[in-house]
CSV table of C-alpha atoms in Angstrom, one decimal:
chain,number,residue,atom,x,y,z
A,1,MET,CA,1.0,6.9,6.2
A,2,GLY,CA,-1.8,5.6,8.5
A,3,VAL,CA,-3.0,6.5,11.9
A,4,THR,CA,-0.8,5.2,14.7
A,5,GLY,CA,-2.7,2.7,16.9
A,6,LEU,CA,-5.8,2.5,14.7
A,7,LEU,CA,-5.7,-1.2,14.0
A,8,PRO,CA,-5.3,-2.3,17.6
A,9,ALA,CA,-8.2,0.1,18.5
A,10,VAL,CA,-10.6,-1.4,16.1
A,11,LYS,CA,-9.4,-5.0,16.2
A,12,SER,CA,-12.3,-6.2,18.3
A,13,GLY,CA,-14.7,-5.0,15.5
A,14,VAL,CA,-12.7,-6.7,12.7
A,15,LYS,CA,-14.1,-10.0,11.4
A,16,ARG,CA,-12.1,-12.2,8.9
A,17,ARG,CA,-14.3,-13.3,6.0
A,18,HIS,CA,-13.7,-15.1,2.7
A,19,LEU,CA,-13.8,-13.0,-0.4
A,20,ARG,CA,-16.8,-14.9,-1.8
A,21,ASP,CA,-18.8,-13.5,1.0
A,22,PHE,CA,-18.5,-10.1,-0.6
A,23,GLN,CA,-19.5,-11.1,-4.2
A,24,GLY,CA,-21.5,-8.3,-5.8
A,25,GLN,CA,-20.4,-5.8,-3.2
A,26,THR,CA,-17.8,-3.0,-3.2
A,27,LEU,CA,-14.8,-3.0,-0.9
A,28,ALA,CA,-12.4,0.0,-0.4
A,29,ILE,CA,-8.7,-0.5,-0.6
A,30,ASP,CA,-5.9,1.5,1.0
A,31,GLY,CA,-3.8,2.0,-2.1
A,32,TYR,CA,-0.6,3.0,-0.3
A,33,ALA,CA,-0.8,0.1,2.1
A,34,TRP,CA,-1.3,-2.4,-0.8
A,35,LEU,CA,1.5,-0.7,-2.7
A,36,HIS,CA,3.9,-1.0,0.2
A,37,ARG,CA,3.1,-4.7,0.5
A,38,ALA,CA,3.4,-5.2,-3.3
A,39,ALA,CA,6.7,-3.4,-3.4
A,40,MET,CA,8.3,-5.8,-0.9
A,41,CYS,CA,8.9,-8.2,-3.8
A,42,CYS,CA,11.3,-5.7,-5.5
A,43,ALA,CA,12.6,-3.6,-2.6
A,44,LEU,CA,16.2,-4.0,-3.6
A,45,GLN,CA,15.5,-2.8,-7.1
A,46,LEU,CA,13.4,0.2,-6.0
A,47,CYS,CA,15.9,1.3,-3.3
A,48,THR,CA,18.9,1.0,-5.7
A,49,GLY,CA,17.3,2.9,-8.6
A,50,VAL,CA,16.7,-0.1,-10.9
A,51,GLN,CA,13.5,0.3,-13.0
A,52,THR,CA,11.0,-2.4,-12.3
A,53,ASP,CA,7.3,-2.9,-12.6
A,54,LYS,CA,7.1,-5.9,-10.3
A,55,TYR,CA,5.3,-3.9,-7.7
A,56,ILE,CA,2.6,-3.0,-10.3
A,57,ARG,CA,2.2,-6.7,-11.3
A,58,ALA,CA,2.0,-7.8,-7.6
A,59,PHE,CA,-0.6,-5.1,-6.8
A,60,MET,CA,-2.7,-6.1,-9.9
A,61,ARG,CA,-2.5,-9.8,-9.1
A,62,ARG,CA,-4.0,-9.1,-5.7
A,63,LEU,CA,-6.6,-6.8,-7.2
A,64,ASP,CA,-7.4,-9.4,-10.0
A,65,GLY,CA,-8.1,-11.9,-7.2
A,66,LEU,CA,-10.7,-9.6,-5.8
A,67,LEU,CA,-12.3,-8.8,-9.1
A,68,SER,CA,-12.4,-12.5,-10.1
A,69,ALA,CA,-14.3,-13.2,-6.9
A,70,GLY,CA,-17.0,-10.8,-8.2
A,71,VAL,CA,-16.0,-8.0,-5.8
A,72,ARG,CA,-15.9,-4.4,-7.0
A,73,ALA,CA,-13.2,-2.2,-5.6
A,74,ILE,CA,-12.4,1.4,-5.0
A,75,VAL,CA,-8.7,2.1,-4.5
A,76,VAL,CA,-8.0,5.1,-2.2
A,77,PHE,CA,-4.6,6.7,-2.3
A,78,ASP,CA,-3.1,9.2,0.2
A,79,GLY,CA,-3.2,12.8,-0.9
A,80,GLY,CA,-1.3,15.6,0.7
A,81,ARG,CA,0.7,15.3,3.9
A,82,LEU,CA,-0.9,16.4,7.1
A,83,PRO,CA,0.9,19.5,8.5
A,84,GLY,CA,0.5,18.1,12.0
A,85,LYS,CA,2.4,15.0,11.2
A,86,GLN,CA,5.5,16.8,9.8
A,87,GLY,CA,7.7,15.5,12.7
A,88,GLU,CA,6.5,11.9,12.2
A,89,GLU,CA,7.2,12.2,8.5
A,90,GLN,CA,10.8,13.4,9.1
A,91,ALA,CA,11.3,10.6,11.6
A,92,ARG,CA,10.0,8.0,9.0
A,93,LYS,CA,12.3,9.5,6.4
A,94,GLN,CA,15.3,9.2,8.7
A,95,ARG,CA,14.4,5.6,9.5
A,96,ARG,CA,14.2,4.8,5.8
A,97,GLU,CA,17.6,6.5,5.1
A,98,ASP,CA,19.2,4.6,8.0
A,99,ALA,CA,17.7,1.3,6.8
A,100,ARG,CA,18.9,1.9,3.2
A,101,ALA,CA,22.5,2.7,4.5
A,102,ARG,CA,22.5,-0.6,6.5
A,103,ALA,CA,21.1,-2.5,3.5
A,104,VAL,CA,23.8,-1.2,1.2
A,105,ALA,CA,26.5,-2.2,3.8
A,106,LEU,CA,25.0,-5.7,4.2
A,107,LEU,CA,24.9,-6.1,0.4
A,108,ARG,CA,28.6,-5.2,0.2
A,109,GLU,CA,29.3,-7.8,2.8
A,110,GLY,CA,27.5,-10.4,0.7
A,111,ASN,CA,24.6,-10.8,3.2
A,112,ARG,CA,21.9,-10.6,0.6
A,113,GLY,CA,19.1,-11.9,2.9
A,114,ALA,CA,19.7,-9.4,5.6
A,115,ALA,CA,20.1,-6.7,3.0
A,116,ALA,CA,16.7,-7.6,1.5
A,117,GLU,CA,15.1,-7.2,4.9
A,118,MET,CA,16.7,-3.7,5.4
A,119,PHE,CA,15.7,-2.6,1.8
A,120,SER,CA,12.1,-3.5,2.6
A,121,ARG,CA,12.3,-1.2,5.6
A,122,ALA,CA,13.8,1.5,3.4
A,123,LEU,CA,11.0,1.5,0.9
A,124,ASP,CA,9.4,4.8,0.1
A,125,ILE,CA,6.2,4.6,-1.9
A,126,THR,CA,6.0,7.6,-4.2
A,127,PRO,CA,3.1,9.4,-5.9
A,128,ASP,CA,4.6,8.3,-9.2
A,129,MET,CA,4.3,4.7,-8.1
A,130,ALA,CA,0.7,5.3,-7.1
A,131,HIS,CA,-0.1,7.0,-10.4
A,132,LYS,CA,1.3,4.0,-12.4
A,133,VAL,CA,-0.8,1.6,-10.4
A,134,SER,CA,-3.9,3.8,-10.8
A,135,VAL,CA,-3.5,3.8,-14.6
A,136,HIS,CA,-3.6,-0.1,-14.5
A,137,CYS,CA,-6.6,-0.1,-12.1
A,138,GLU,CA,-8.6,2.3,-14.2
A,139,ALA,CA,-7.8,0.2,-17.3
A,140,ARG,CA,-9.6,-2.6,-15.5
A,141,GLY,CA,-12.6,-0.4,-14.6
A,142,VAL,CA,-11.6,0.1,-11.0
A,143,GLN,CA,-12.2,3.5,-9.6
A,144,CYS,CA,-9.3,5.3,-7.9
A,145,VAL,CA,-9.7,8.1,-5.5
A,146,VAL,CA,-7.0,10.4,-4.1
A,147,ALA,CA,-7.9,11.4,-0.5
A,148,PRO,CA,-7.3,15.1,0.5
A,149,TYR,CA,-4.8,13.8,3.1
A,150,GLU,CA,-4.5,10.3,4.4
A,151,ALA,CA,-6.6,7.5,3.0
A,152,ASP,CA,-8.0,6.4,6.4
A,153,ALA,CA,-10.6,9.1,6.6
A,154,GLN,CA,-11.7,8.6,3.0
A,155,LEU,CA,-12.0,4.8,3.6
A,156,ALA,CA,-14.2,5.4,6.6
A,157,TYR,CA,-16.3,7.9,4.6
A,158,LEU,CA,-16.8,5.4,1.8
A,159,CYS,CA,-18.1,2.8,4.4
A,160,LEU,CA,-20.3,5.2,6.3
A,161,SER,CA,-21.8,6.7,3.2
A,162,GLY,CA,-22.7,3.2,1.9
A,163,ARG,CA,-20.4,3.4,-1.2
A,164,SER,CA,-18.3,0.6,0.2
A,165,PHE,CA,-19.3,-2.4,2.3
A,166,GLY,CA,-15.9,-2.5,4.0
A,167,VAL,CA,-12.2,-2.1,3.7
A,168,ARG,CA,-10.0,-4.9,2.3
A,169,GLY,CA,-6.5,-5.3,3.8
A,170,TRP,CA,-3.7,-7.0,1.9
């Protein structure tokens, strides 16, 4: 989901660092943001109803990289939808449906590359996908948290409370 305009607003305070700089520390992860990026590798399958676990494997490869660098992780997933963002959620749903329709048309025309791009725009990360990933995370000893609403506030709380040193993007 995310907060529109958040990243540009905090960009001046963001500092790129190597993972080894965080060895022994805990980083918080926006689970839905990571899931969305991980699902790009199998957008066509997900958008056409083909069962796949590629997104789980992509997410876990990324997480394993973090863990192998000696970094602990807390994965935070979005919870309920904010009532005040109902209009935005409807607009996003419509954009995904439009992108899926365009992707199907492009696929029928044989333009697989352009269809793949449209399918990536049509991705809808579901609570079921988040649950499947959380099962794999917890099997590796990684704590998963479901935020009351959007993960952003929970990620900030984890940092401010000292439970996390920072937030790790994809």
